[in-house]
PDB file of C-alpha atoms and ligand atoms in Angstrom:
ATOM      1  CA  MET A   1       5.098  10.400  11.298  1.00 41.00           C
ATOM      2  CA  ALA A   2       6.073  10.168  14.943  1.00 38.00           C
ATOM      3  CA  GLY A   3       3.725  12.184  17.104  1.00 39.00           C
ATOM      4  CA  SER A   4       1.004  12.309  14.460  1.00 42.00           C
ATOM      5  CA  THR A   5      -2.490  11.765  15.874  1.00 42.00           C
ATOM      6  CA  ASP A   6      -5.962  11.654  14.392  1.00 48.00           C
ATOM      7  CA  ASP A   7      -6.618  15.161  15.759  1.00 49.00           C
ATOM      8  CA  GLN A   8      -3.792  16.693  13.795  1.00 56.00           C
ATOM      9  CA  GLU A   9      -4.363  18.142  10.375  1.00 63.00           C
ATOM     10  CA  PHE A  10      -3.662  15.604   7.705  1.00 70.00           C
ATOM     11  CA  CYS A  11      -0.831  16.261   5.271  1.00 80.00           C
ATOM     12  CA  LEU A  12      -0.150  13.743   2.541  1.00 83.00           C
ATOM     13  CA  ARG A  13       3.468  14.868   2.220  1.00 85.00           C
ATOM     14  CA  GLU A  14       4.179  13.463   5.707  1.00 85.00           C
ATOM     15  CA  VAL A  15       2.647  10.134   4.743  1.00 86.00           C
ATOM     16  CA  LEU A  16       4.628   9.828   1.549  1.00 85.00           C
ATOM     17  CA  ASP A  17       7.772  10.811   3.463  1.00 87.00           C
ATOM     18  CA  VAL A  18       7.229   7.774   5.690  1.00 91.00           C
ATOM     19  CA  PHE A  19       7.308   5.557   2.591  1.00 88.00           C
ATOM     20  CA  LYS A  20      10.465   7.329   1.501  1.00 84.00           C
ATOM     21  CA  SER A  21      12.056   6.362   4.837  1.00 91.00           C
ATOM     22  CA  CYS A  22      11.314   2.652   4.350  1.00 95.00           C
ATOM     23  CA  LEU A  23      14.565   1.779   2.625  1.00 96.00           C
ATOM     24  CA  THR A  24      17.755   1.208   4.586  1.00 95.00           C
ATOM     25  CA  GLU A  25      21.209   1.871   3.106  1.00 94.00           C
ATOM     26  CA  ASN A  26      21.325  -1.828   2.177  1.00 96.00           C
ATOM     27  CA  LYS A  27      18.007  -1.467   0.368  1.00 96.00           C
ATOM     28  CA  GLU A  28      16.086  -3.450   2.933  1.00 97.00           C
ATOM     29  CA  VAL A  29      12.455  -2.440   3.495  1.00 98.00           C
ATOM     30  CA  VAL A  30      11.715  -1.571   7.138  1.00 98.00           C
ATOM     31  CA  ILE A  31       8.335  -3.062   8.058  1.00 98.00           C
ATOM     32  CA  ASP A  32       7.533  -0.504  10.809  1.00 97.00           C
ATOM     33  CA  ASN A  33       7.839   2.349   8.312  1.00 97.00           C
ATOM     34  CA  TYR A  34       6.022   0.464   5.557  1.00 97.00           C
ATOM     35  CA  VAL A  35       3.108  -0.182   7.911  1.00 97.00           C
ATOM     36  CA  ALA A  36       3.156   3.422   9.196  1.00 95.00           C
ATOM     37  CA  GLY A  37       2.927   4.611   5.582  1.00 95.00           C
ATOM     38  CA  TRP A  38      -0.152   2.463   4.990  1.00 96.00           C
ATOM     39  CA  ARG A  39      -1.717   3.679   8.246  1.00 95.00           C
ATOM     40  CA  GLY A  40      -1.395   7.261   7.029  1.00 93.00           C
ATOM     41  CA  LEU A  41      -2.923   6.416   3.661  1.00 93.00           C
ATOM     42  CA  VAL A  42      -5.848   4.665   5.306  1.00 94.00           C
ATOM     43  CA  ARG A  43      -6.415   7.776   7.415  1.00 92.00           C
ATOM     44  CA  PHE A  44      -6.493   9.831   4.243  1.00 90.00           C
ATOM     45  CA  MET A  45      -8.930   7.415   2.627  1.00 92.00           C
ATOM     46  CA  ASN A  46     -11.207   7.468   5.695  1.00 91.00           C
ATOM     47  CA  SER A  47     -11.411  11.248   5.421  1.00 89.00           C
ATOM     48  CA  LEU A  48     -12.949  10.803   1.957  1.00 90.00           C
ATOM     49  CA  GLY A  49     -16.109   9.135   3.278  1.00 89.00           C
ATOM     50  CA  SER A  50     -17.652   5.924   4.579  1.00 92.00           C
ATOM     51  CA  VAL A  51     -18.071   4.454   1.093  1.00 93.00           C
ATOM     52  CA  PHE A  52     -14.403   3.453   1.372  1.00 94.00           C
ATOM     53  CA  SER A  53     -14.784   1.701   4.714  1.00 95.00           C
ATOM     54  CA  PHE A  54     -14.827  -1.837   3.250  1.00 96.00           C
ATOM     55  CA  ILE A  55     -11.460  -1.101   1.652  1.00 96.00           C
ATOM     56  CA  SER A  56     -10.150   0.533   4.787  1.00 96.00           C
ATOM     57  CA  LYS A  57     -11.241  -2.444   6.949  1.00 97.00           C
ATOM     58  CA  ASP A  58      -9.311  -4.889   4.804  1.00 97.00           C
ATOM     59  CA  ALA A  59      -6.212  -2.690   4.775  1.00 98.00           C
ATOM     60  CA  VAL A  60      -6.400  -2.170   8.561  1.00 98.00           C
ATOM     61  CA  SER A  61      -6.715  -5.898   9.217  1.00 98.00           C
ATOM     62  CA  LYS A  62      -3.629  -6.597   7.088  1.00 98.00           C
ATOM     63  CA  ILE A  63      -1.706  -3.796   8.772  1.00 98.00           C
ATOM     64  CA  GLN A  64      -2.691  -5.295  12.137  1.00 98.00           C
ATOM     65  CA  VAL A  65      -1.411  -8.748  11.154  1.00 98.00           C
ATOM     66  CA  MET A  66       1.988  -7.206  10.426  1.00 98.00           C
ATOM     67  CA  VAL A  67       1.961  -5.152  13.659  1.00 98.00           C
ATOM     68  CA  ASN A  68       1.155  -8.308  15.629  1.00 98.00           C
ATOM     69  CA  TYR A  69       4.151 -10.084  14.122  1.00 98.00           C
ATOM     70  CA  ARG A  70       6.377  -7.122  14.999  1.00 98.00           C
ATOM     71  CA  ASN A  71       5.061  -7.142  18.578  1.00 98.00           C
ATOM     72  CA  GLY A  72       5.238 -10.923  18.915  1.00 98.00           C
ATOM     73  CA  LYS A  73       8.001 -13.076  20.340  1.00 97.00           C
ATOM     74  CA  ASN A  74       9.763 -13.284  16.966  1.00 98.00           C
ATOM     75  CA  GLY A  75       9.356  -9.569  16.292  1.00 98.00           C
ATOM     76  CA  GLU A  76      13.024  -9.061  15.400  1.00 98.00           C
ATOM     77  CA  GLN A  77      12.640 -11.468  12.477  1.00 98.00           C
ATOM     78  CA  TYR A  78      10.013  -9.096  11.112  1.00 98.00           C
ATOM     79  CA  ALA A  79      12.196  -5.970  11.201  1.00 98.00           C
ATOM     80  CA  THR A  80      12.507  -5.867   7.408  1.00 98.00           C
ATOM     81  CA  ILE A  81      10.705  -7.566   4.539  1.00 98.00           C
ATOM     82  CA  GLN A  82      13.974  -9.344   3.707  1.00 98.00           C
ATOM     83  CA  SER A  83      14.418 -10.777   7.221  1.00 98.00           C
ATOM     84  CA  MET A  84      10.737 -11.794   7.314  1.00 98.00           C
ATOM     85  CA  VAL A  85      10.985 -13.696   4.021  1.00 98.00           C
ATOM     86  CA  THR A  86      14.149 -15.513   5.139  1.00 98.00           C
ATOM     87  CA  TYR A  87      12.685 -16.371   8.531  1.00 98.00           C
ATOM     88  CA  GLU A  88       9.251 -17.527   7.350  1.00 98.00           C
ATOM     89  CA  LEU A  89      10.636 -19.604   4.474  1.00 98.00           C
ATOM     90  CA  GLU A  90      13.356 -21.254   6.565  1.00 98.00           C
ATOM     91  CA  SER A  91      10.822 -22.007   9.316  1.00 98.00           C
ATOM     92  CA  GLU A  92       8.234 -23.251   6.774  1.00 98.00           C
ATOM     93  CA  LEU A  93       5.637 -20.752   7.964  1.00 98.00           C
ATOM     94  CA  VAL A  94       4.201 -19.909   4.521  1.00 98.00           C
ATOM     95  CA  ASP A  95       1.434 -21.670   2.581  1.00 98.00           C
ATOM     96  CA  LEU A  96       3.104 -21.763  -0.822  1.00 97.00           C
ATOM     97  CA  ALA A  97       0.602 -23.542  -3.051  1.00 95.00           C
ATOM     98  CA  LYS A  98      -2.760 -23.495  -1.331  1.00 95.00           C
ATOM     99  CA  ARG A  99      -4.160 -22.039   1.852  1.00 95.00           C
ATOM    100  CA  GLY A 100      -3.550 -24.324   4.789  1.00 96.00           C
ATOM    101  CA  SER A 101      -1.913 -23.988   8.183  1.00 96.00           C
ATOM    102  CA  PHE A 102      -0.617 -20.428   7.679  1.00 97.00           C
ATOM    103  CA  PRO A 103      -3.458 -18.402   6.124  1.00 97.00           C
ATOM    104  CA  GLU A 104      -2.067 -15.167   7.518  1.00 97.00           C
ATOM    105  CA  SER A 105       1.666 -15.540   7.075  1.00 98.00           C
ATOM    106  CA  GLY A 106       3.633 -12.315   7.005  1.00 98.00           C
ATOM    107  CA  CYS A 107       4.761 -13.024   3.426  1.00 98.00           C
ATOM    108  CA  ARG A 108       1.215 -13.519   2.174  1.00 98.00           C
ATOM    109  CA  THR A 109      -0.228 -10.562   4.072  1.00 98.00           C
ATOM    110  CA  LEU A 110       2.496  -8.199   2.948  1.00 98.00           C
ATOM    111  CA  LEU A 111       2.043  -9.368  -0.652  1.00 98.00           C
ATOM    112  CA  ARG A 112      -1.525  -7.966  -0.574  1.00 98.00           C
ATOM    113  CA  LEU A 113      -0.223  -4.572   0.582  1.00 98.00           C
ATOM    114  CA  HIS A 114       2.587  -4.758  -1.950  1.00 98.00           C
ATOM    115  CA  ARG A 115       0.085  -5.224  -4.782  1.00 98.00           C
ATOM    116  CA  ALA A 116      -1.841  -2.238  -3.445  1.00 98.00           C
ATOM    117  CA  LEU A 117       1.393  -0.218  -3.506  1.00 97.00           C
ATOM    118  CA  ARG A 118       1.539  -0.811  -7.258  1.00 98.00           C
ATOM    119  CA  TRP A 119      -1.975   0.653  -7.513  1.00 98.00           C
ATOM    120  CA  LEU A 120      -0.822   3.649  -5.455  1.00 96.00           C
ATOM    121  CA  GLN A 121       2.224   4.154  -7.674  1.00 97.00           C
ATOM    122  CA  LEU A 122       0.077   4.116 -10.836  1.00 98.00           C
ATOM    123  CA  PHE A 123      -2.574   6.376  -9.323  1.00 97.00           C
ATOM    124  CA  LEU A 124      -0.071   8.951  -8.069  1.00 96.00           C
ATOM    125  CA  GLU A 125       1.664   9.009 -11.443  1.00 97.00           C
ATOM    126  CA  ARG A 126      -1.675   9.667 -13.140  1.00 97.00           C
ATOM    127  CA  LEU A 127      -2.507  12.408 -10.650  1.00 96.00           C
ATOM    128  CA  ARG A 128       0.917  13.986 -11.150  1.00 96.00           C
ATOM    129  CA  THR A 129       0.524  14.208 -14.902  1.00 97.00           C
ATOM    130  CA  SER A 130      -3.213  14.968 -14.961  1.00 97.00           C
ATOM    131  CA  ALA A 131      -4.856  18.043 -16.440  1.00 96.00           C
ATOM    132  CA  ALA A 132      -7.003  20.286 -14.215  1.00 94.00           C
ATOM    133  CA  ASP A 133     -10.213  18.792 -15.649  1.00 95.00           C
ATOM    134  CA  SER A 134      -9.167  15.124 -15.300  1.00 96.00           C
ATOM    135  CA  LYS A 135     -11.422  12.882 -13.231  1.00 97.00           C
ATOM    136  CA  THR A 136      -9.889  11.263 -10.139  1.00 97.00           C
ATOM    137  CA  SER A 137     -12.451   8.444 -10.363  1.00 97.00           C
ATOM    138  CA  VAL A 138     -11.219   7.538 -13.857  1.00 98.00           C
ATOM    139  CA  MET A 139      -7.535   7.791 -12.875  1.00 98.00           C
ATOM    140  CA  CYS A 140      -8.179   5.643  -9.816  1.00 98.00           C
ATOM    141  CA  ALA A 141     -10.150   3.032 -11.780  1.00 98.00           C
ATOM    142  CA  ASP A 142      -7.517   2.872 -14.540  1.00 98.00           C
ATOM    143  CA  ALA A 143      -4.742   2.383 -11.974  1.00 98.00           C
ATOM    144  CA  TYR A 144      -6.838  -0.281 -10.217  1.00 98.00           C
ATOM    145  CA  ASN A 145      -7.645  -2.167 -13.431  1.00 98.00           C
ATOM    146  CA  GLU A 146      -3.966  -2.213 -14.325  1.00 98.00           C
ATOM    147  CA  SER A 147      -2.913  -3.639 -10.959  1.00 98.00           C
ATOM    148  CA  LEU A 148      -5.019  -4.878  -8.046  1.00 98.00           C
ATOM    149  CA  ALA A 149      -8.109  -5.782 -10.084  1.00 98.00           C
ATOM    150  CA  GLN A 150      -6.247  -8.738 -11.607  1.00 98.00           C
ATOM    151  CA  HIS A 151      -6.113 -10.295  -8.116  1.00 98.00           C
ATOM    152  CA  HIS A 152      -9.704  -9.551  -7.055  1.00 98.00           C
ATOM    153  CA  PRO A 153     -12.902 -11.503  -7.692  1.00 98.00           C
ATOM    154  CA  TRP A 154     -15.771  -9.919  -9.635  1.00 98.00           C
ATOM    155  CA  ILE A 155     -17.719  -8.841  -6.544  1.00 98.00           C
ATOM    156  CA  VAL A 156     -14.748  -6.915  -5.083  1.00 98.00           C
ATOM    157  CA  ARG A 157     -14.038  -5.288  -8.466  1.00 98.00           C
ATOM    158  CA  LYS A 158     -17.674  -4.179  -8.679  1.00 97.00           C
ATOM    159  CA  ALA A 159     -17.681  -2.736  -5.143  1.00 97.00           C
ATOM    160  CA  ALA A 160     -14.380  -0.959  -5.771  1.00 97.00           C
ATOM    161  CA  GLY A 161     -15.796   0.521  -8.987  1.00 97.00           C
ATOM    162  CA  VAL A 162     -18.778   1.931  -7.086  1.00 96.00           C
ATOM    163  CA  ALA A 163     -16.503   3.420  -4.403  1.00 96.00           C
ATOM    164  CA  PHE A 164     -14.266   5.107  -7.003  1.00 96.00           C
ATOM    165  CA  CYS A 165     -17.295   7.022  -8.330  1.00 96.00           C
ATOM    166  CA  ALA A 166     -17.571   8.703  -4.916  1.00 95.00           C
ATOM    167  CA  LEU A 167     -14.093  10.221  -5.178  1.00 96.00           C
ATOM    168  CA  PRO A 168     -14.106  14.024  -5.174  1.00 95.00           C
ATOM    169  CA  GLY A 169     -12.926  15.954  -8.216  1.00 95.00           C
ATOM    170  CA  ARG A 170      -9.245  16.690  -8.730  1.00 95.00           C
ATOM    171  CA  ALA A 171      -9.332  20.172  -7.150  1.00 95.00           C
ATOM    172  CA  THR A 172     -11.017  18.977  -3.930  1.00 93.00           C
ATOM    173  CA  PHE A 173      -8.819  15.901  -3.850  1.00 92.00           C
ATOM    174  CA  PHE A 174      -5.708  18.079  -3.998  1.00 93.00           C
ATOM    175  CA  GLU A 175      -7.114  20.281  -1.217  1.00 92.00           C
ATOM    176  CA  VAL A 176      -7.702  17.295   1.083  1.00 89.00           C
ATOM    177  CA  MET A 177      -4.086  16.293   0.520  1.00 88.00           C
ATOM    178  CA  ASN A 178      -3.213  19.556   2.288  1.00 88.00           C
ATOM    179  CA  VAL A 179       0.077  20.037   0.522  1.00 90.00           C
ATOM    180  CA  GLY A 180      -0.504  23.483  -0.976  1.00 92.00           C
ATOM    181  CA  PRO A 181      -1.499  24.762  -4.401  1.00 94.00           C
ATOM    182  CA  PRO A 182      -1.700  22.285  -7.308  1.00 94.00           C
ATOM    183  CA  GLU A 183       1.829  23.044  -8.532  1.00 94.00           C
ATOM    184  CA  GLN A 184       3.189  22.103  -5.098  1.00 94.00           C
ATOM    185  CA  VAL A 185       1.157  18.897  -5.102  1.00 93.00           C
ATOM    186  CA  VAL A 186       2.585  17.988  -8.488  1.00 95.00           C
ATOM    187  CA  ALA A 187       6.136  18.761  -7.297  1.00 94.00           C
ATOM    188  CA  MET A 188       5.631  16.740  -4.126  1.00 92.00           C
ATOM    189  CA  LEU A 189       4.331  13.767  -6.133  1.00 94.00           C
ATOM    190  CA  GLY A 190       7.338  14.049  -8.437  1.00 93.00           C
ATOM    191  CA  ASP A 191       9.599  13.885  -5.388  1.00 91.00           C
ATOM    192  CA  ALA A 192       7.851  11.003  -3.670  1.00 91.00           C
ATOM    193  CA  LEU A 193       7.177   8.735  -6.631  1.00 93.00           C
ATOM    194  CA  PRO A 194      10.729   7.542  -7.412  1.00 93.00           C
ATOM    195  CA  LEU A 195      11.186   6.399  -3.806  1.00 92.00           C
ATOM    196  CA  ILE A 196       7.804   4.699  -3.594  1.00 94.00           C
ATOM    197  CA  SER A 197       8.644   3.001  -6.886  1.00 96.00           C
ATOM    198  CA  GLU A 198      11.966   1.852  -5.470  1.00 96.00           C
ATOM    199  CA  VAL A 199      10.284   0.356  -2.385  1.00 96.00           C
ATOM    200  CA  TYR A 200       7.873  -1.406  -4.730  1.00 97.00           C
ATOM    201  CA  GLN A 201      10.624  -2.709  -7.014  1.00 98.00           C
ATOM    202  CA  VAL A 202      12.876  -3.956  -4.208  1.00 98.00           C
ATOM    203  CA  THR A 203       9.938  -5.912  -2.763  1.00 98.00           C
ATOM    204  CA  GLU A 204       8.855  -7.172  -6.179  1.00 98.00           C
ATOM    205  CA  ASP A 205      12.376  -8.443  -6.952  1.00 98.00           C
ATOM    206  CA  LEU A 206      12.648 -10.127  -3.567  1.00 98.00           C
ATOM    207  CA  TYR A 207       9.295 -11.885  -3.942  1.00 98.00           C
ATOM    208  CA  ALA A 208      10.111 -12.884  -7.536  1.00 98.00           C
ATOM    209  CA  LYS A 209      13.487 -14.310  -6.466  1.00 98.00           C
ATOM    210  CA  HIS A 210      11.755 -16.543  -3.910  1.00 98.00           C
ATOM    211  CA  ASN A 211       8.821 -17.330  -6.175  1.00 98.00           C
ATOM    212  CA  LEU A 212       6.341 -15.717  -3.771  1.00 98.00           C
ATOM    213  CA  LEU A 213       4.383 -13.472  -6.135  1.00 98.00           C
ATOM    214  CA  ASN A 214       1.346 -15.753  -6.275  1.00 97.00           C
ATOM    215  CA  LEU A 215       0.938 -16.788  -2.659  1.00 98.00           C
ATOM    216  CA  PRO A 216      -2.633 -18.006  -2.097  1.00 97.00           C
TER     217      PRO A 216
HETATM  218  C1  LIG B   1      -2.659  11.396  -3.509  1.00 60.83           C
HETATM  219  C2  LIG B   1      -3.234  10.127  -3.496  1.00 60.83           C
HETATM  220  C3  LIG B   1      -3.440   9.587  -2.192  1.00 60.83           C
HETATM  221  C4  LIG B   1      -4.014   8.300  -2.319  1.00 60.83           C
HETATM  222  C5  LIG B   1      -4.413   7.807  -1.041  1.00 60.83           C
HETATM  223  C6  LIG B   1      -4.849   6.461  -1.169  1.00 60.83           C
HETATM  224  C7  LIG B   1      -5.299   5.934   0.081  1.00 60.83           C
HETATM  225  C8  LIG B   1      -5.452   4.483  -0.058  1.00 60.83           C
HETATM  226  C9  LIG B   1      -5.426   3.825   1.217  1.00 60.83           C
HETATM  227  C10 LIG B   1      -5.520   2.554   1.308  1.00 60.83           C
HETATM  228  C11 LIG B   1      -5.595   1.694   0.103  1.00 60.83           C
HETATM  229  C12 LIG B   1      -6.204   0.444   0.395  1.00 60.83           C
HETATM  230  C13 LIG B   1      -5.328  -0.716   0.201  1.00 60.83           C
HETATM  231  C14 LIG B   1      -6.180  -1.894  -0.007  1.00 60.83           C
HETATM  232  C15 LIG B   1      -5.441  -3.143   0.238  1.00 60.83           C
HETATM  233  C16 LIG B   1      -6.149  -4.219  -0.469  1.00 60.83           C
HETATM  234  C17 LIG B   1      -5.502  -5.521  -0.222  1.00 60.83           C
HETATM  235  C18 LIG B   1      -6.279  -6.564  -1.011  1.00 60.83           C
HETATM  236  O1  LIG B   1      -6.051  -6.699  -2.206  1.00 60.83           O
HETATM  237  N1  LIG B   1      -7.180  -7.291  -0.351  1.00 60.83           N
HETATM  238  C19 LIG B   1      -8.050  -8.220  -1.042  1.00 60.83           C
HETATM  239  C20 LIG B   1      -7.442  -9.588  -1.007  1.00 60.83           C
HETATM  240  O2  LIG B   1      -7.227  -9.980   0.328  1.00 60.83           O
HETATM  241  P1  LIG B   1      -7.344 -11.523   0.732  1.00 60.83           P
HETATM  242  O3  LIG B   1      -8.782 -11.891   0.590  1.00 60.83           O
HETATM  243  O4  LIG B   1      -6.483 -12.277  -0.224  1.00 60.83           O
HETATM  244  O5  LIG B   1      -6.868 -11.574   2.154  1.00 60.83           O
HETATM  245  C21 LIG B   1      -9.418  -8.165  -0.401  1.00 60.83           C
HETATM  246  O6  LIG B   1     -10.263  -9.093  -1.015  1.00 60.83           O
HETATM  247  C22 LIG B   1      -9.889  -6.772  -0.592  1.00 60.83           C
HETATM  248  C23 LIG B   1     -10.947  -6.282  -0.157  1.00 60.83           C
HETATM  249  C24 LIG B   1     -11.252  -4.802  -0.221  1.00 60.83           C
HETATM  250  C25 LIG B   1     -11.264  -4.166  -1.563  1.00 60.83           C
HETATM  251  C26 LIG B   1      -9.966  -3.610  -2.013  1.00 60.83           C
HETATM  252  C27 LIG B   1     -10.115  -2.639  -3.143  1.00 60.83           C
HETATM  253  C28 LIG B   1      -8.848  -1.907  -3.288  1.00 60.83           C
HETATM  254  C29 LIG B   1      -8.995  -0.650  -4.035  1.00 60.83           C
HETATM  255  C30 LIG B   1      -7.790   0.203  -3.793  1.00 60.83           C
HETATM  256  C31 LIG B   1      -8.061   1.582  -4.122  1.00 60.83           C
HETATM  257  C32 LIG B   1      -8.424   2.442  -2.967  1.00 60.83           C
HETATM  258  C33 LIG B   1      -9.009   3.723  -3.439  1.00 60.83           C
HETATM  259  C34 LIG B   1      -8.868   4.805  -2.480  1.00 60.83           C
HETATM  260  C35 LIG B   1      -9.056   6.088  -3.110  1.00 60.83           C
HETATM  261  C36 LIG B   1      -8.369   7.197  -2.491  1.00 60.83           C
END
């Protein structure tokens, strides 16, 4: 999304393309692209109204943690998720069992975004296969309950549930995506989903291999 600014018209296809560009030939996940993908999604969410701002704030703060690592003195170690995991584990920079000296490690912060990517994958798949009269709020809530909700306390689940009710109907939602008529949206989702799923799975496997899926 190079050159994209807040003044430009939003197009979800561009955002999903950024996620598609996350994987290198060696199946490493490039953090700059991963973070740029999330930035674009947050922009989309902000355009849906201020009821989502508590979600957006949390996502932005996690994105910023990752950007700070990339811009810091060890930025090269944070080029990909794989290099970050190796570096932080070898340097003992991750709180593995309980929160302590490294409450905002890269591994822990990225895990929160990774779990949200699972929600996105489930939501997009529901949207792709939905009928014209399906409710986005229900699709969003179902995807959330199947993924992120399991990691959130009651109060966050309640607030998220309220926010989902403010989602526009499917037709308006598709319009805001600015991709074209519904059949083009569905085709675009069909294109993007396998690659988003691959990014998710590569990260999931990496975290599972290092026993990092439950970082506090
Ligand atoms: C065609 C479809 C386009 C979809 C566009 C979706 C745009 C979504 C953009 C951003 C999604 C937000 C990602 C949220 C990351 C949440 C990370 C998280 O789990 N944080 C919690 C735990 O953090 P720690 O306390 O451990 O540091 C934190 O407690 C969360 C607080 C905020 C509430 C998060 C609710 C997440 C709901 C996700 C659904 C967003 C619905 C958007 C609807 C378009």
